[in-house]
Each structure stands twice: as structure tokens, then as C-alpha cells.
mmCIF file of C-alpha atoms in Angstrom:
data_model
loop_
_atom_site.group_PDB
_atom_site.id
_atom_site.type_symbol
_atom_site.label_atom_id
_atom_site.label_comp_id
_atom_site.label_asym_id
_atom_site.label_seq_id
_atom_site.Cartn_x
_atom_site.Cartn_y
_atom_site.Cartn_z
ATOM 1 C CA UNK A 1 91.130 75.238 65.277
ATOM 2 C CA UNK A 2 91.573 77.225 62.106
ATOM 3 C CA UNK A 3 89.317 74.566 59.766
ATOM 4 C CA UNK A 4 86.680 74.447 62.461
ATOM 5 C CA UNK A 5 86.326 78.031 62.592
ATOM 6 C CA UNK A 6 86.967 78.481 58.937
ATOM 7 C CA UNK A 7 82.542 78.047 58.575
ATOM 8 C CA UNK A 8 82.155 81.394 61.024
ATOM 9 C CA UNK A 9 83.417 83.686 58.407
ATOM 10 C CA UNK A 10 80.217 85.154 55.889
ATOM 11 C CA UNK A 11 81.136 85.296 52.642
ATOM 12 C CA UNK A 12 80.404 89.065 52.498
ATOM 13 C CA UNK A 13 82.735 89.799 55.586
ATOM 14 C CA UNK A 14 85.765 87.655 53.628
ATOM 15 C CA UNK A 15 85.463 89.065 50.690
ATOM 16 C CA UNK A 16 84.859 93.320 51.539
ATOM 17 C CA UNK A 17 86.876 93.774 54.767
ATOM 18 C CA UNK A 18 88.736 90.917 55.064
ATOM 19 C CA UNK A 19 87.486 90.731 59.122
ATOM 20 C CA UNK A 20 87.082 87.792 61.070
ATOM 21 C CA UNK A 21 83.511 86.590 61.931
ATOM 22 C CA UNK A 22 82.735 87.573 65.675
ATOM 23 C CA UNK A 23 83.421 84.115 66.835
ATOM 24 C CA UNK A 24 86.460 83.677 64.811
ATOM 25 C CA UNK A 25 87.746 86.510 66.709
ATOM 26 C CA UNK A 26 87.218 85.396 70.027
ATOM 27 C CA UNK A 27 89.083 81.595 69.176
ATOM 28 C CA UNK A 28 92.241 83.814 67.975
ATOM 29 C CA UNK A 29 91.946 86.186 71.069
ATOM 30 C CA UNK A 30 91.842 83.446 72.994
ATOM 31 C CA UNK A 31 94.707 80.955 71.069
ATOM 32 C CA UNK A 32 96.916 84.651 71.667
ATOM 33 C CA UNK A 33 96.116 84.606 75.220
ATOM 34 C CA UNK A 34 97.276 80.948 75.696
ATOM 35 C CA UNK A 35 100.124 81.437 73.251
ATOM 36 C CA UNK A 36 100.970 84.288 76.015
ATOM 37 C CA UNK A 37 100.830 82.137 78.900
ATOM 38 C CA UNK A 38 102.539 79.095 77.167
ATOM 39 C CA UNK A 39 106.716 78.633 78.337
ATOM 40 C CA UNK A 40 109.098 78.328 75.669
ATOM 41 C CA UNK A 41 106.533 78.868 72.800
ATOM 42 C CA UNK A 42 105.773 82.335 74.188
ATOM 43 C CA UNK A 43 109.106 83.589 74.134
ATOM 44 C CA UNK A 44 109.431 84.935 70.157
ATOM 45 C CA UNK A 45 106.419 86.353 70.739
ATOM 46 C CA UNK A 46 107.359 88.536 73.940
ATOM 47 C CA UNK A 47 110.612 89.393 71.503
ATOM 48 C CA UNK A 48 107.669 90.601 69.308
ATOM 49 C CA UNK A 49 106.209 93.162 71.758
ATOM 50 C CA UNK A 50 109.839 94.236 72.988
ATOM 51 C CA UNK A 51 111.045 94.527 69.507
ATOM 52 C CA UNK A 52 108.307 97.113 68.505
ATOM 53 C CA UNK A 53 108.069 98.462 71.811
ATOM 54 C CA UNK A 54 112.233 99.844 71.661
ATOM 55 C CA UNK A 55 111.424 100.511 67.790
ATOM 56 C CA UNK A 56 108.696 102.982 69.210
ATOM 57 C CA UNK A 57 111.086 104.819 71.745
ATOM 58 C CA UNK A 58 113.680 104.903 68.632
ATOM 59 C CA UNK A 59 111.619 106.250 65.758
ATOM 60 C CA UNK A 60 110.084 108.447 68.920
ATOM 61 C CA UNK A 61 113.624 109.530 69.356
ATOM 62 C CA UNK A 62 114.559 110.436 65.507
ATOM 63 C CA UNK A 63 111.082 112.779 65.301
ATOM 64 C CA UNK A 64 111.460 114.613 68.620
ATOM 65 C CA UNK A 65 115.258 115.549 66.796
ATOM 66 C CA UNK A 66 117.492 112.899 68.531
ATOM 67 C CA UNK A 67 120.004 110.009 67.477
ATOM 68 C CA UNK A 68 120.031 106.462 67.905
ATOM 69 C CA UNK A 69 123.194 104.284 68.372
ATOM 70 C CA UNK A 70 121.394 101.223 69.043
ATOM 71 C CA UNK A 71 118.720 98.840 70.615
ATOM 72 C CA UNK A 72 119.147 96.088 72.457
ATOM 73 C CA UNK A 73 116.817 92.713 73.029
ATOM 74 C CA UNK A 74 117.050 89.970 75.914
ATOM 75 C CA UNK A 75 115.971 86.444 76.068
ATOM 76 C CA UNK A 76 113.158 87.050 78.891
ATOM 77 C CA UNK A 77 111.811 89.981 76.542
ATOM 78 C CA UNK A 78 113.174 93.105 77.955
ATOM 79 C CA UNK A 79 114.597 95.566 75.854
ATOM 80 C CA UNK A 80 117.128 98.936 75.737
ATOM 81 C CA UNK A 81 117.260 101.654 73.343
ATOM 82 C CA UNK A 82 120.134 103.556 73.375
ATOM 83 C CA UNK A 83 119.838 107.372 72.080
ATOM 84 C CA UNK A 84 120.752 110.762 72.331
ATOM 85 C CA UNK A 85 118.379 114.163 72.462
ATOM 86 C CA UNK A 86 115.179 114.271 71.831
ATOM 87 C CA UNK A 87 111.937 114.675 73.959
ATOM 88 C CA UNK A 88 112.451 112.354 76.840
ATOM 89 C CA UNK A 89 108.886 112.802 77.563
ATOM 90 C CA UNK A 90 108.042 111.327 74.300
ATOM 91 C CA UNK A 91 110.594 109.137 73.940
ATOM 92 C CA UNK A 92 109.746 107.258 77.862
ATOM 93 C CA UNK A 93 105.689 107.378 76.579
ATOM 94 C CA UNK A 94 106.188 105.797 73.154
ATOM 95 C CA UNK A 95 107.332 102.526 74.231
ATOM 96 C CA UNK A 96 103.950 100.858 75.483
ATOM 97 C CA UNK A 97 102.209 103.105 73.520
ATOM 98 C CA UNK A 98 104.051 102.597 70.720
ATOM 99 C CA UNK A 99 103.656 98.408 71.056
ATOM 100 C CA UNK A 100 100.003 98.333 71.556
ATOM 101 C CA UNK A 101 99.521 100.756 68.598
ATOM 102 C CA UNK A 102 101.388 98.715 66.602
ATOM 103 C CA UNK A 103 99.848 95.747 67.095
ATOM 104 C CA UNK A 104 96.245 97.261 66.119
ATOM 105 C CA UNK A 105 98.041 98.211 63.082
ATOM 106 C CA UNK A 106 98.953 94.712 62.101
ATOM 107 C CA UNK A 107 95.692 93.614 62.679
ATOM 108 C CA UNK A 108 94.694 96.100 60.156
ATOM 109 C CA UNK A 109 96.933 94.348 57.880
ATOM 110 C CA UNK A 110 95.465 91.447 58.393
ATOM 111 C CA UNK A 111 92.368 92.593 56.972
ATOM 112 C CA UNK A 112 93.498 93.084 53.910
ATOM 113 C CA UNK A 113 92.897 90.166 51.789
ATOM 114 C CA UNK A 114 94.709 91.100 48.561
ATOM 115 C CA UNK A 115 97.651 92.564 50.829
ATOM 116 C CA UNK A 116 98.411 89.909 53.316
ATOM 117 C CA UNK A 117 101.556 89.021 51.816
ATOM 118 C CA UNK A 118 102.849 92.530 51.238
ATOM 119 C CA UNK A 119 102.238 93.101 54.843
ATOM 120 C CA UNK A 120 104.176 90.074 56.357
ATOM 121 C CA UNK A 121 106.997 90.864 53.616
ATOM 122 C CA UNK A 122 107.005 94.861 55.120
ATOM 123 C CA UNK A 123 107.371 93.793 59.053
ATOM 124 C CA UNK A 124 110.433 91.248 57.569
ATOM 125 C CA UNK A 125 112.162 93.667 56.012
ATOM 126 C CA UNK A 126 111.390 96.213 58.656
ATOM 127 C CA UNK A 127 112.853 93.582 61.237
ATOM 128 C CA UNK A 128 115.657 93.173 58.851
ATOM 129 C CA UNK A 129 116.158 96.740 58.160
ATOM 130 C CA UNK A 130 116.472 97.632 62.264
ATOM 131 C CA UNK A 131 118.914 94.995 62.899
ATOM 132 C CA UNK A 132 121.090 96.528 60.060
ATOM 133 C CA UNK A 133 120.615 99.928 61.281
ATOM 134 C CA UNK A 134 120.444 99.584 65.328
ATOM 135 C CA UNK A 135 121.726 95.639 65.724
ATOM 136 C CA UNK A 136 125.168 95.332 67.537
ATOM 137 C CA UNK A 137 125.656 92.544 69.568
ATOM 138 C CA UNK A 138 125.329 88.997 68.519
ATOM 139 C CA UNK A 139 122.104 88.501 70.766
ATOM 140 C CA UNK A 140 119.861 91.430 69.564
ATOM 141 C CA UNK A 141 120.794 90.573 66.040
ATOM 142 C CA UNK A 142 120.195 86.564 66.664
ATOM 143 C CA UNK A 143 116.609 88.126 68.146
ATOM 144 C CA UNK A 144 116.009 90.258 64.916
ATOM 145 C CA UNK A 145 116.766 87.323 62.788
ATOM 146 C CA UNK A 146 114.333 84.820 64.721
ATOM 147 C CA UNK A 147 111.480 87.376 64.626
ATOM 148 C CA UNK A 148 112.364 88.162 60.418
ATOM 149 C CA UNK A 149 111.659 84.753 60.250
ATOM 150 C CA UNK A 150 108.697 84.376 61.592
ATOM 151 C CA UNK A 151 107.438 87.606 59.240
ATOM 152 C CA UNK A 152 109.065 86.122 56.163
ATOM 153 C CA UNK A 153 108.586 81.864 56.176
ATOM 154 C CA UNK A 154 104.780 81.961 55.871
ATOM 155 C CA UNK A 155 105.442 83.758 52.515
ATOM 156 C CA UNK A 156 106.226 80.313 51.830
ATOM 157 C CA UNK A 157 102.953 79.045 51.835
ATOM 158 C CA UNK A 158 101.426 78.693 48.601
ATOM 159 C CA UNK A 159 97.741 79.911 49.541
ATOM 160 C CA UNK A 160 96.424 82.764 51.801
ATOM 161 C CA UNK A 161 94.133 80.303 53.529
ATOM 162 C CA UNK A 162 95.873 80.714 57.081
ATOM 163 C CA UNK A 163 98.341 83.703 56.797
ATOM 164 C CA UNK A 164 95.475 86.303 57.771
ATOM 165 C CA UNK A 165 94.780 84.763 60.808
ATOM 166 C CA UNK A 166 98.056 83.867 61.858
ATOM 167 C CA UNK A 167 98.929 87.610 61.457
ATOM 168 C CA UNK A 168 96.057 88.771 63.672
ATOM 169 C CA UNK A 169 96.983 86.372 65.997
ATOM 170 C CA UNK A 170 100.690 87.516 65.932
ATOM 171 C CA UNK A 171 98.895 90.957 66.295
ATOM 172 C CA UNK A 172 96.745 90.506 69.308
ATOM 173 C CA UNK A 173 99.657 89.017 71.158
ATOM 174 C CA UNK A 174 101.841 91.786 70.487
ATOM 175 C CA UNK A 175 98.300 93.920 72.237
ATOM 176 C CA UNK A 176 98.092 91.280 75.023
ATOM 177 C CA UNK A 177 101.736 91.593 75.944
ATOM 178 C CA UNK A 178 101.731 95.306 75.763
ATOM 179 C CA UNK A 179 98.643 95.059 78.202
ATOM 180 C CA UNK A 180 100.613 92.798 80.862
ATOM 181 C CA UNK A 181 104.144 94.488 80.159
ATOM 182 C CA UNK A 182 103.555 97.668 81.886
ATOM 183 C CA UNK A 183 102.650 96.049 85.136
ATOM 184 C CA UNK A 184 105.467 94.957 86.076
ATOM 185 C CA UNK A 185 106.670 98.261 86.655
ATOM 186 C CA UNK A 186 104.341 98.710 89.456
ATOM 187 C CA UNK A 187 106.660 96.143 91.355
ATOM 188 C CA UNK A 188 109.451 98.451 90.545
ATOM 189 C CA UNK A 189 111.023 101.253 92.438
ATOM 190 C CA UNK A 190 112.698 104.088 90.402
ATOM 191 C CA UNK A 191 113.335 102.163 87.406
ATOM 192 C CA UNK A 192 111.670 101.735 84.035
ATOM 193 C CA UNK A 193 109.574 103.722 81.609
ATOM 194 C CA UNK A 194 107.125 104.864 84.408
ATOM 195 C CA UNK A 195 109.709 106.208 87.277
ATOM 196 C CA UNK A 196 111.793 108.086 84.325
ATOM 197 C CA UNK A 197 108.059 109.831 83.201
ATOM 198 C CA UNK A 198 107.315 110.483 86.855
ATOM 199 C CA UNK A 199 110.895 112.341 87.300
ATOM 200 C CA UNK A 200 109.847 114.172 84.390
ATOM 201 C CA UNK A 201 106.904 115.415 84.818
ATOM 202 C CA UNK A 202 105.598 114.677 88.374
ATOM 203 C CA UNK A 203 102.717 112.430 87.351
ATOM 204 C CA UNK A 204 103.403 109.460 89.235
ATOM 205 C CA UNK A 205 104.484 106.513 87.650
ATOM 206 C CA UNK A 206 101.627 104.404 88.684
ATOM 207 C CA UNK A 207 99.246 106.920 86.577
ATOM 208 C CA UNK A 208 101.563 106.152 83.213
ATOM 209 C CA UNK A 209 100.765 102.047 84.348
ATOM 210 C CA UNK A 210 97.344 102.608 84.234
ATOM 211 C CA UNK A 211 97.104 104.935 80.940
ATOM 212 C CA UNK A 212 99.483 102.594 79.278
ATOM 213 C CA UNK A 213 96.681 99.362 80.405
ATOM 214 C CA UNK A 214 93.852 102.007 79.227
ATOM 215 C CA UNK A 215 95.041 102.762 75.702
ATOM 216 C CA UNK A 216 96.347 98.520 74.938
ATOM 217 C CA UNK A 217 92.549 97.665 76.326
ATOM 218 C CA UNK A 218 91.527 100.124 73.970
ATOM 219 C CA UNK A 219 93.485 98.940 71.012
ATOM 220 C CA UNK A 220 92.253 95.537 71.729
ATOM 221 C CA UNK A 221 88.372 97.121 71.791
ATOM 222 C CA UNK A 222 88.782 98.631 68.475
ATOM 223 C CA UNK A 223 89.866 95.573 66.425
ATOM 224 C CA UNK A 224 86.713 94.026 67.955
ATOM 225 C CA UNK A 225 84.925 96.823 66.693
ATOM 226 C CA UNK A 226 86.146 96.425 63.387
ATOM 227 C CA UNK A 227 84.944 93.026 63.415
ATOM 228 C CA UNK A 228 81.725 94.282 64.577
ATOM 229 C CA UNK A 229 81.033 96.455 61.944
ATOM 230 C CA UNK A 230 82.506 94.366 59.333
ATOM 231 C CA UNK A 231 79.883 91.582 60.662
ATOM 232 C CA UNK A 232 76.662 94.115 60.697
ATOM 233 C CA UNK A 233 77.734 94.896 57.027
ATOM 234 C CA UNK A 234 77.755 91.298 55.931
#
């Protein structure tokens, strides 16, 4: 799908911005979507979206003034992070938040040609850094070291040609997931992100749902408008 697509990027957009074409865009948005929806295959990536969404609530955590002991990752792609102090408030919005904003930043990354391989080396070493910092138990560290992995073995390839796209791809899924994600908290009674934000501030937890599904729609928006304008400048 890559080669056939490869003829949609201008010249001018490859070489300034580093952006996909328009169309180009829409094949990887939708190869993330069925990468999403895929069993088995989908799994590393929903370790993606939990890893940065507990990262989120930990660096959260460690500006609002609090410690953290740990985090914690699961097969099915739920997550803990365990800390003390700090602005719950902050701390219980950051997680979603945190994940969908994250994944418009590695898109951003992926837009810059001359860069690409600094950027999958940084989210390796940051992966390798957090499991040396907050790992603990054999399974969140086993989870760290599959998702280092995928950051750190394309640096292996000896041309460019596919790592941009494969990081945007990587990107929107880490968006898409953070879009689904919070709705399964609607199916949940006093647990979660949502129910701990609605004990603290009487906003009901449906209402954090929704602005979490606002603000990963809008992430999602904004790399296609940096397409966009990277294809009206070409």
C-alpha cells in the first residue's frame, strides 16, 4: 500500500514539510483504523496508547508536586499508575488527554524528514528510560521492552523510505485508541478516570467521556490540517 501511494506525495510537500499528500493520509488513517480493529496484531499497539496514557498521569503527577512509585501495563491494554500527591484533578484528566496529545506529537515527528530517525530513537529510549524508572513487575517491563522495540528495530532499516509513514501510522493509532478508550467508561459505574473526576469536582463523569472524545477528534483534525496546508503550499 505504501509503493502505490508513494506517487500521491508532490515533490514540494516531501521535501518542505515532510506531510503526507491528502490521499496518502487517508490510506494510513485508514490502515490505523484496521490495525485497531485487527486481534492479535492490535494488541502492541493498544500497549502503545496505555503506555503514554499512564506516562501522562505520571509526568502529570511529578509537575502538580507528587511522586511516582510505579506504573503498571496489562495484556488487554489497561494500565495503573501508582503515585503519591499531586493534583488529582490533573493527574485523573491527563491520561486521555495526555495519549491523544501525544500521538499528534508523533505525527509531528513524522514530518520531519531529516529527523525521523532521531524521533523513533527518542520514544525508544523514552520507553526504555520509564521501564528503568517506573517498571517493577516482570509483565510491565516485558510490555516496555516489546513497545522499545518497535521504536528502535526500524532504525535498522537502511533508508527513510517507509519509517515516516510507519511512524504516523503508529501515531494515528495511538489518536484512534485514545478516541475509543474513554468509552468504555461509560459502561462503568464508579470506577475509572471519569467517576474519580466526577467525585472531584461534580462534573459528571459522562461530561469528562465526551471532552476526552472532543479533544482526540480534535487531535486527529489537526494533523489533517497540517496535511492540508502542507498540500496548498506545494
Amino acid at each position: 500500500m505504501h509503493n502505490q501511494s508513494d506517487s500521491l506525495i508532490s515533490p514540494a510537500a516531501s521535501s518542505t514539510s515532510g506531510a503526507p499528500s491528502r490521499g496518502r493520509f487517508l490510506i494510513e488513517l485508514l490502515i490505523a483504523l484496521l490495525i485497531t480493529r485487527l486481534p492479535f496484531i492490535s494488541i502492541p499497539f493498544k500497549w502503545l496508547e496505555s503506555y503514554f496514557h499512564e506516562l501522562s498521569h505520571g509526568l502529570a503527577t511529578l509537575i502538580t508536586g507528587g511522586a511516582v512509585s510505579h506504573i503498571q501495563l496489562f495484556p488487554n491494554g489497561a494500565g495503573l499508575c501508582y503515585s503519591q500527591g499531586g493534583w488529582p484533578v490533573v493527574i485523573g484528566f491527563s491520561g486521555y488527554f495526555g495519549a491523544a496529545l501525544w500521538g499528534y506529537l508523533i505525527f509531528i515527528l513524522a514530518t520531519w524528514p531529516r529527523g525521523i530517525r532521531v524521533s523513533f530513537a527518542l520514544l525508544g529510549s523514552a520507553v526504555v528510560l520509564t521501564a528503568i524508572l517506573w517498571g517493577r513487575d516482570l509483565l510491565t517491563i516485558s510490555i516496555l521492552a516489546s513497545l522499545a522495540v518497535l521504536f528502535l528495530l526500524p532504525l535498522k532499516l537502511s533508508t527513510n523510505r517507509f519509517m515516516g509513514g510507519g511512524l504516523r501510522i503508529m501515531a494515528l493509532m495511538i489518536m484512534l485508541n485514545a478516541l475509543a478508550s474513554p468509552t468504555v467508561l461509560l459502561g462503568l459505574s464508579g470506577k475509572g478516570d471519569a467517576a474519580m473526576l466526577a467525585g472531584a469536582t461534580w462534573v459528571p463523569a459522562w461530561i469528562w467521556v465526551f471532552v476526552w472524545l472532543a479533544i482526540s477528534a480534535l487531535m486527529i483534525f489537526l494533523c489533517w490540517q497540517r496535511v492540508d496546508r502542507a498540500a496548498l503550499k506545494s
